[in-house]
């Protein structure tokens, strides 16, 4: 069943979602060539706990870290570790928190130093596809409209949509119904209703859409080892215009100041 949230619950979801954005901004301050991704994980966990929340991913189905850190051809669910980020890498960082019984869940793909133009465009257009999806995430539209918005935006550039992983409802559980695929047909799927809260999260590949899982049991990478980008917002369905509960503002302040 789909949980329709009250205004009070949406406020709490917003508080959790904003904390994720602030956490990712703290992480953004430290992203540079040479840093080990485990350092980012440690600082994110401290920041979350200092703000009266718990990491939302750590321990979730046994996931061992606060952040999912996925580099280059890794799509999602990558492990932080002792390898250094390198000039020209892209790094998708997904963060969840649990505060007041509600989850926040947001992701952003960062450039490490200067990245190739083709990869920069993949990042920009993946983020654009997220906002295209949010434009149609309003009462009366359907889940398929969201997927269609993402798919039609990115496929015009020859990119492909990862289909094995999807967005989701968000609330007292990290993953609630409905599933929110990043591909689909207009006017299909369940109808969106005011008070639904969805995590919309396009995962877009420069090459083919196929992905494989690494032997760590978590990390998903592209089968062709070409780069992939991932952006995620939490949105409340409203009449006319979705309310974005998460934010990239803090992150982009940091990026723009670099
Ligand atoms: Mg996420
Ligand atoms: Mg998510």
mmCIF file of C-alpha atoms and ligand atoms in Angstrom:
data_model
loop_
_atom_site.group_PDB
_atom_site.id
_atom_site.type_symbol
_atom_site.label_atom_id
_atom_site.label_comp_id
_atom_site.label_asym_id
_atom_site.label_seq_id
_atom_site.Cartn_x
_atom_site.Cartn_y
_atom_site.Cartn_z
ATOM 1 C CA UNK A 1 0.000 0.000 0.000
ATOM 2 C CA UNK A 2 1.019 3.591 -0.572
ATOM 3 C CA UNK A 3 1.279 5.792 2.504
ATOM 4 C CA UNK A 4 -0.195 9.248 1.979
ATOM 5 C CA UNK A 5 1.560 11.670 4.299
ATOM 6 C CA UNK A 6 -0.003 14.312 6.498
ATOM 7 C CA UNK A 7 1.371 17.864 6.452
ATOM 8 C CA UNK A 8 3.117 17.172 9.763
ATOM 9 C CA UNK A 9 4.766 14.093 8.315
ATOM 10 C CA UNK A 10 5.842 16.001 5.199
ATOM 11 C CA UNK A 11 7.453 18.629 7.467
ATOM 12 C CA UNK A 12 9.460 15.906 9.189
ATOM 13 C CA UNK A 13 10.431 14.371 5.857
ATOM 14 C CA UNK A 14 11.577 17.816 4.750
ATOM 15 C CA UNK A 15 13.700 18.204 7.866
ATOM 16 C CA UNK A 16 15.382 14.860 7.169
ATOM 17 C CA UNK A 17 15.794 15.632 3.476
ATOM 18 C CA UNK A 18 17.358 19.025 4.189
ATOM 19 C CA UNK A 19 19.823 17.425 6.575
ATOM 20 C CA UNK A 20 20.902 15.133 3.735
ATOM 21 C CA UNK A 21 21.531 18.185 1.534
ATOM 22 C CA UNK A 22 23.591 19.820 4.280
ATOM 23 C CA UNK A 23 25.543 16.627 4.813
ATOM 24 C CA UNK A 24 26.336 16.348 1.101
ATOM 25 C CA UNK A 25 27.503 19.975 1.174
ATOM 26 C CA UNK A 26 29.926 19.130 3.996
ATOM 27 C CA UNK A 27 31.152 16.241 1.886
ATOM 28 C CA UNK A 28 31.447 18.526 -1.152
ATOM 29 C CA UNK A 29 33.865 20.778 0.757
ATOM 30 C CA UNK A 30 36.318 17.903 0.972
ATOM 31 C CA UNK A 31 36.037 16.443 -2.524
ATOM 32 C CA UNK A 32 39.288 16.956 -4.402
ATOM 33 C CA UNK A 33 41.886 14.828 -6.159
ATOM 34 C CA UNK A 34 43.787 12.709 -3.654
ATOM 35 C CA UNK A 35 41.143 12.313 -0.961
ATOM 36 C CA UNK A 36 40.122 8.826 0.169
ATOM 37 C CA UNK A 37 36.405 8.245 -0.033
ATOM 38 C CA UNK A 38 36.346 6.662 3.440
ATOM 39 C CA UNK A 39 37.248 10.099 4.842
ATOM 40 C CA UNK A 40 34.057 11.490 3.318
ATOM 41 C CA UNK A 41 32.041 8.682 4.879
ATOM 42 C CA UNK A 42 33.427 9.346 8.349
ATOM 43 C CA UNK A 43 32.749 13.065 8.215
ATOM 44 C CA UNK A 44 29.216 12.487 6.903
ATOM 45 C CA UNK A 45 28.424 10.136 9.766
ATOM 46 C CA UNK A 46 29.743 12.595 12.347
ATOM 47 C CA UNK A 47 27.803 15.473 10.785
ATOM 48 C CA UNK A 48 24.557 13.478 10.753
ATOM 49 C CA UNK A 49 24.940 12.349 14.364
ATOM 50 C CA UNK A 50 25.856 15.898 15.458
ATOM 51 C CA UNK A 51 22.496 16.969 14.034
ATOM 52 C CA UNK A 52 20.435 14.555 16.087
ATOM 53 C CA UNK A 53 19.949 12.008 13.350
ATOM 54 C CA UNK A 54 21.225 8.586 12.373
ATOM 55 C CA UNK A 55 22.769 7.533 9.090
ATOM 56 C CA UNK A 56 19.877 6.062 7.121
ATOM 57 C CA UNK A 57 21.882 3.552 5.107
ATOM 58 C CA UNK A 58 24.294 2.187 7.700
ATOM 59 C CA UNK A 59 22.986 -1.236 8.666
ATOM 60 C CA UNK A 60 20.138 -1.052 6.138
ATOM 61 C CA UNK A 61 19.948 -4.613 4.788
ATOM 62 C CA UNK A 62 23.492 -4.870 6.118
ATOM 63 C CA UNK A 63 24.972 -1.957 4.150
ATOM 64 C CA UNK A 64 28.145 -1.115 6.099
ATOM 65 C CA UNK A 65 28.575 2.631 5.495
ATOM 66 C CA UNK A 66 26.889 6.021 5.852
ATOM 67 C CA UNK A 67 27.379 6.978 2.205
ATOM 68 C CA UNK A 68 27.153 5.095 -1.040
ATOM 69 C CA UNK A 69 30.147 6.360 -3.012
ATOM 70 C CA UNK A 70 30.179 5.250 -6.630
ATOM 71 C CA UNK A 71 33.075 6.305 -8.850
ATOM 72 C CA UNK A 72 32.963 6.616 -12.673
ATOM 73 C CA UNK A 73 31.484 3.372 -14.060
ATOM 74 C CA UNK A 74 29.958 2.561 -10.694
ATOM 75 C CA UNK A 75 26.277 3.448 -10.802
ATOM 76 C CA UNK A 76 25.124 3.189 -7.191
ATOM 77 C CA UNK A 77 25.744 1.409 -3.878
ATOM 78 C CA UNK A 78 29.538 1.728 -4.056
ATOM 79 C CA UNK A 79 31.573 1.290 -0.876
ATOM 80 C CA UNK A 80 33.695 4.109 0.517
ATOM 81 C CA UNK A 81 37.279 2.958 0.837
ATOM 82 C CA UNK A 82 40.949 3.753 0.872
ATOM 83 C CA UNK A 83 41.377 4.410 -2.806
ATOM 84 C CA UNK A 84 42.055 8.012 -3.695
ATOM 85 C CA UNK A 85 39.717 10.009 -5.854
ATOM 86 C CA UNK A 86 41.598 11.157 -8.939
ATOM 87 C CA UNK A 87 41.491 14.259 -11.109
ATOM 88 C CA UNK A 88 38.873 13.689 -13.800
ATOM 89 C CA UNK A 89 36.812 11.147 -11.826
ATOM 90 C CA UNK A 90 33.130 11.616 -11.235
ATOM 91 C CA UNK A 91 31.735 10.442 -7.940
ATOM 92 C CA UNK A 92 28.069 9.792 -7.210
ATOM 93 C CA UNK A 93 27.350 10.160 -3.524
ATOM 94 C CA UNK A 94 24.059 8.959 -2.088
ATOM 95 C CA UNK A 95 23.162 9.784 1.494
ATOM 96 C CA UNK A 96 20.293 8.862 3.773
ATOM 97 C CA UNK A 97 19.359 9.982 7.249
ATOM 98 C CA UNK A 98 16.754 8.926 9.777
ATOM 99 C CA UNK A 99 15.452 11.671 12.041
ATOM 100 C CA UNK A 100 12.216 11.823 14.061
ATOM 101 C CA UNK A 101 11.235 8.487 12.541
ATOM 102 C CA UNK A 102 11.426 9.701 8.925
ATOM 103 C CA UNK A 103 14.002 9.191 6.217
ATOM 104 C CA UNK A 104 15.677 11.649 3.887
ATOM 105 C CA UNK A 105 17.425 10.278 0.795
ATOM 106 C CA UNK A 106 19.278 12.341 -1.790
ATOM 107 C CA UNK A 107 22.178 11.901 -4.186
ATOM 108 C CA UNK A 108 24.473 14.079 -6.284
ATOM 109 C CA UNK A 109 27.227 13.377 -8.788
ATOM 110 C CA UNK A 110 30.380 15.453 -8.247
ATOM 111 C CA UNK A 111 33.295 16.181 -10.527
ATOM 112 C CA UNK A 112 36.733 15.596 -9.016
ATOM 113 C CA UNK A 113 38.778 18.450 -10.436
ATOM 114 C CA UNK A 114 38.213 18.915 -14.155
ATOM 115 C CA UNK A 115 36.322 16.198 -16.016
ATOM 116 C CA UNK A 116 36.034 15.520 -19.741
ATOM 117 C CA UNK A 117 33.407 17.568 -21.557
ATOM 118 C CA UNK A 118 31.448 14.455 -22.525
ATOM 119 C CA UNK A 119 31.217 13.372 -18.901
ATOM 120 C CA UNK A 120 30.351 16.885 -17.744
ATOM 121 C CA UNK A 121 27.439 16.872 -20.184
ATOM 122 C CA UNK A 122 26.279 13.491 -18.887
ATOM 123 C CA UNK A 123 26.163 14.956 -15.381
ATOM 124 C CA UNK A 124 24.339 18.128 -16.435
ATOM 125 C CA UNK A 125 21.767 16.293 -18.525
ATOM 126 C CA UNK A 126 21.124 13.675 -15.861
ATOM 127 C CA UNK A 127 20.391 16.449 -13.380
ATOM 128 C CA UNK A 128 18.150 18.142 -15.957
ATOM 129 C CA UNK A 129 16.221 14.883 -16.359
ATOM 130 C CA UNK A 130 15.535 14.861 -12.621
ATOM 131 C CA UNK A 131 13.959 18.314 -12.823
ATOM 132 C CA UNK A 132 11.989 17.314 -15.945
ATOM 133 C CA UNK A 133 10.602 14.430 -13.895
ATOM 134 C CA UNK A 134 9.730 16.714 -10.999
ATOM 135 C CA UNK A 135 7.778 18.980 -13.376
ATOM 136 C CA UNK A 136 5.327 16.136 -14.012
ATOM 137 C CA UNK A 137 5.287 14.816 -10.444
ATOM 138 C CA UNK A 138 1.957 16.432 -9.646
ATOM 139 C CA UNK A 139 -1.475 15.257 -8.627
ATOM 140 C CA UNK A 140 -3.335 13.568 -11.460
ATOM 141 C CA UNK A 141 -0.256 12.545 -13.432
ATOM 142 C CA UNK A 142 0.974 8.959 -13.344
ATOM 143 C CA UNK A 143 4.160 7.146 -12.434
ATOM 144 C CA UNK A 144 4.771 6.481 -16.140
ATOM 145 C CA UNK A 145 4.846 10.242 -16.778
ATOM 146 C CA UNK A 146 7.829 10.548 -14.441
ATOM 147 C CA UNK A 147 9.722 7.745 -16.153
ATOM 148 C CA UNK A 148 8.852 9.098 -19.564
ATOM 149 C CA UNK A 149 10.149 12.559 -18.652
ATOM 150 C CA UNK A 150 13.530 11.160 -17.617
ATOM 151 C CA UNK A 151 13.838 8.710 -20.479
ATOM 152 C CA UNK A 152 12.838 11.092 -23.262
ATOM 153 C CA UNK A 153 15.213 13.769 -21.981
ATOM 154 C CA UNK A 154 18.320 11.605 -21.779
ATOM 155 C CA UNK A 155 17.776 9.304 -24.742
ATOM 156 C CA UNK A 156 17.853 12.264 -27.152
ATOM 157 C CA UNK A 157 21.566 12.499 -26.298
ATOM 158 C CA UNK A 158 22.181 8.782 -26.846
ATOM 159 C CA UNK A 159 22.405 8.012 -23.128
ATOM 160 C CA UNK A 160 20.637 5.082 -21.541
ATOM 161 C CA UNK A 161 18.445 4.673 -18.479
ATOM 162 C CA UNK A 162 19.376 2.064 -15.882
ATOM 163 C CA UNK A 163 16.297 -0.114 -15.487
ATOM 164 C CA UNK A 164 17.365 -2.529 -12.789
ATOM 165 C CA UNK A 165 17.159 0.155 -10.096
ATOM 166 C CA UNK A 166 14.335 2.588 -9.493
ATOM 167 C CA UNK A 167 13.163 5.442 -7.294
ATOM 168 C CA UNK A 168 10.667 4.818 -4.536
ATOM 169 C CA UNK A 169 8.218 6.119 -1.997
ATOM 170 C CA UNK A 170 9.799 7.571 1.138
ATOM 171 C CA UNK A 171 8.559 7.881 4.692
ATOM 172 C CA UNK A 172 8.995 5.894 7.866
ATOM 173 C CA UNK A 173 10.657 3.356 5.591
ATOM 174 C CA UNK A 174 13.550 4.132 3.287
ATOM 175 C CA UNK A 175 11.900 2.242 0.458
ATOM 176 C CA UNK A 176 8.133 2.412 0.298
ATOM 177 C CA UNK A 177 5.702 1.862 -2.514
ATOM 178 C CA UNK A 178 5.382 2.868 -5.278
ATOM 179 C CA UNK A 179 8.437 2.054 -7.339
ATOM 180 C CA UNK A 180 9.448 4.997 -9.530
ATOM 181 C CA UNK A 181 11.169 3.764 -12.703
ATOM 182 C CA UNK A 182 13.217 6.189 -14.780
ATOM 183 C CA UNK A 183 11.681 4.919 -17.994
ATOM 184 C CA UNK A 184 8.070 4.484 -19.006
ATOM 185 C CA UNK A 185 5.109 5.478 -21.062
ATOM 186 C CA UNK A 186 3.043 8.583 -20.528
ATOM 187 C CA UNK A 187 -0.318 8.056 -18.868
ATOM 188 C CA UNK A 188 0.527 4.611 -17.464
ATOM 189 C CA UNK A 189 0.995 3.314 -13.940
ATOM 190 C CA UNK A 190 -0.575 4.458 -10.706
ATOM 191 C CA UNK A 191 -2.030 7.918 -10.387
ATOM 192 C CA UNK A 192 -0.111 10.456 -8.323
ATOM 193 C CA UNK A 193 -1.952 11.832 -5.367
ATOM 194 C CA UNK A 194 -1.312 14.811 -3.103
ATOM 195 C CA UNK A 195 0.602 13.695 -0.021
ATOM 196 C CA UNK A 196 2.619 10.983 -1.707
ATOM 197 C CA UNK A 197 6.335 11.464 -1.104
ATOM 198 C CA UNK A 198 8.659 10.064 -3.731
ATOM 199 C CA UNK A 199 12.421 9.771 -4.081
ATOM 200 C CA UNK A 200 13.031 10.373 -7.779
ATOM 201 C CA UNK A 201 16.508 9.282 -8.809
ATOM 202 C CA UNK A 202 17.593 8.956 -12.429
ATOM 203 C CA UNK A 203 20.654 6.753 -12.961
ATOM 204 C CA UNK A 204 21.899 7.487 -16.454
ATOM 205 C CA UNK A 205 24.684 5.807 -18.406
ATOM 206 C CA UNK A 206 26.878 7.313 -21.092
ATOM 207 C CA UNK A 207 26.924 3.900 -22.803
ATOM 208 C CA UNK A 208 24.542 0.950 -22.646
ATOM 209 C CA UNK A 209 21.968 0.477 -19.920
ATOM 210 C CA UNK A 210 23.118 -2.918 -18.694
ATOM 211 C CA UNK A 211 24.641 -3.106 -15.234
ATOM 212 C CA UNK A 212 26.380 -5.773 -13.172
ATOM 213 C CA UNK A 213 26.866 -6.245 -9.456
ATOM 214 C CA UNK A 214 30.342 -6.570 -7.978
ATOM 215 C CA UNK A 215 31.336 -9.452 -5.725
ATOM 216 C CA UNK A 216 30.982 -7.207 -2.634
ATOM 217 C CA UNK A 217 27.256 -7.890 -3.037
ATOM 218 C CA UNK A 218 26.402 -4.180 -3.302
ATOM 219 C CA UNK A 219 28.252 -2.113 -5.873
ATOM 220 C CA UNK A 220 26.457 -1.763 -9.196
ATOM 221 C CA UNK A 221 28.548 -0.758 -12.217
ATOM 222 C CA UNK A 222 27.886 -0.390 -15.907
ATOM 223 C CA UNK A 223 28.517 -3.592 -17.876
ATOM 224 C CA UNK A 224 30.495 -1.667 -20.505
ATOM 225 C CA UNK A 225 32.461 0.262 -17.835
ATOM 226 C CA UNK A 226 31.399 3.603 -19.223
ATOM 227 C CA UNK A 227 30.519 6.357 -16.723
ATOM 228 C CA UNK A 228 27.169 6.782 -15.030
ATOM 229 C CA UNK A 229 25.559 9.708 -13.197
ATOM 230 C CA UNK A 230 22.935 9.797 -10.434
ATOM 231 C CA UNK A 231 20.919 12.613 -8.882
ATOM 232 C CA UNK A 232 18.096 12.192 -6.388
ATOM 233 C CA UNK A 233 15.493 14.484 -4.854
ATOM 234 C CA UNK A 234 12.696 13.773 -2.400
ATOM 235 C CA UNK A 235 9.443 15.381 -3.508
ATOM 236 C CA UNK A 236 5.955 15.714 -2.099
ATOM 237 C CA UNK A 237 3.188 15.412 -4.666
ATOM 238 C CA UNK A 238 0.978 18.494 -4.717
ATOM 239 C CA UNK A 239 -1.636 19.972 -6.990
ATOM 240 C CA UNK A 240 -0.020 21.937 -9.831
ATOM 241 C CA UNK A 241 3.611 21.839 -8.683
ATOM 242 C CA UNK A 242 5.632 19.331 -6.683
ATOM 243 C CA UNK A 243 7.288 20.424 -3.473
ATOM 244 C CA UNK A 244 10.971 19.492 -3.473
ATOM 245 C CA UNK A 245 11.816 18.497 0.096
ATOM 246 C CA UNK A 246 15.530 17.935 -0.414
ATOM 247 C CA UNK A 247 17.897 20.574 -1.786
ATOM 248 C CA UNK A 248 21.062 20.900 -3.839
ATOM 249 C CA UNK A 249 21.450 24.571 -2.839
ATOM 250 C CA UNK A 250 23.996 23.963 -0.074
ATOM 251 C CA UNK A 251 25.965 21.596 -2.294
ATOM 252 C CA UNK A 252 26.050 23.998 -5.218
ATOM 253 C CA UNK A 253 27.097 26.917 -3.008
ATOM 254 C CA UNK A 254 30.161 24.863 -2.114
ATOM 255 C CA UNK A 255 30.833 23.804 -5.702
ATOM 256 C CA UNK A 256 30.444 27.339 -7.039
ATOM 257 C CA UNK A 257 32.815 28.734 -4.416
ATOM 258 C CA UNK A 258 35.592 26.319 -5.399
HETATM 259 MG MG1 LIG B 1 19.478 7.585 -2.383
HETATM 260 MG MG1 LIG B 2 16.629 6.484 -3.030
#
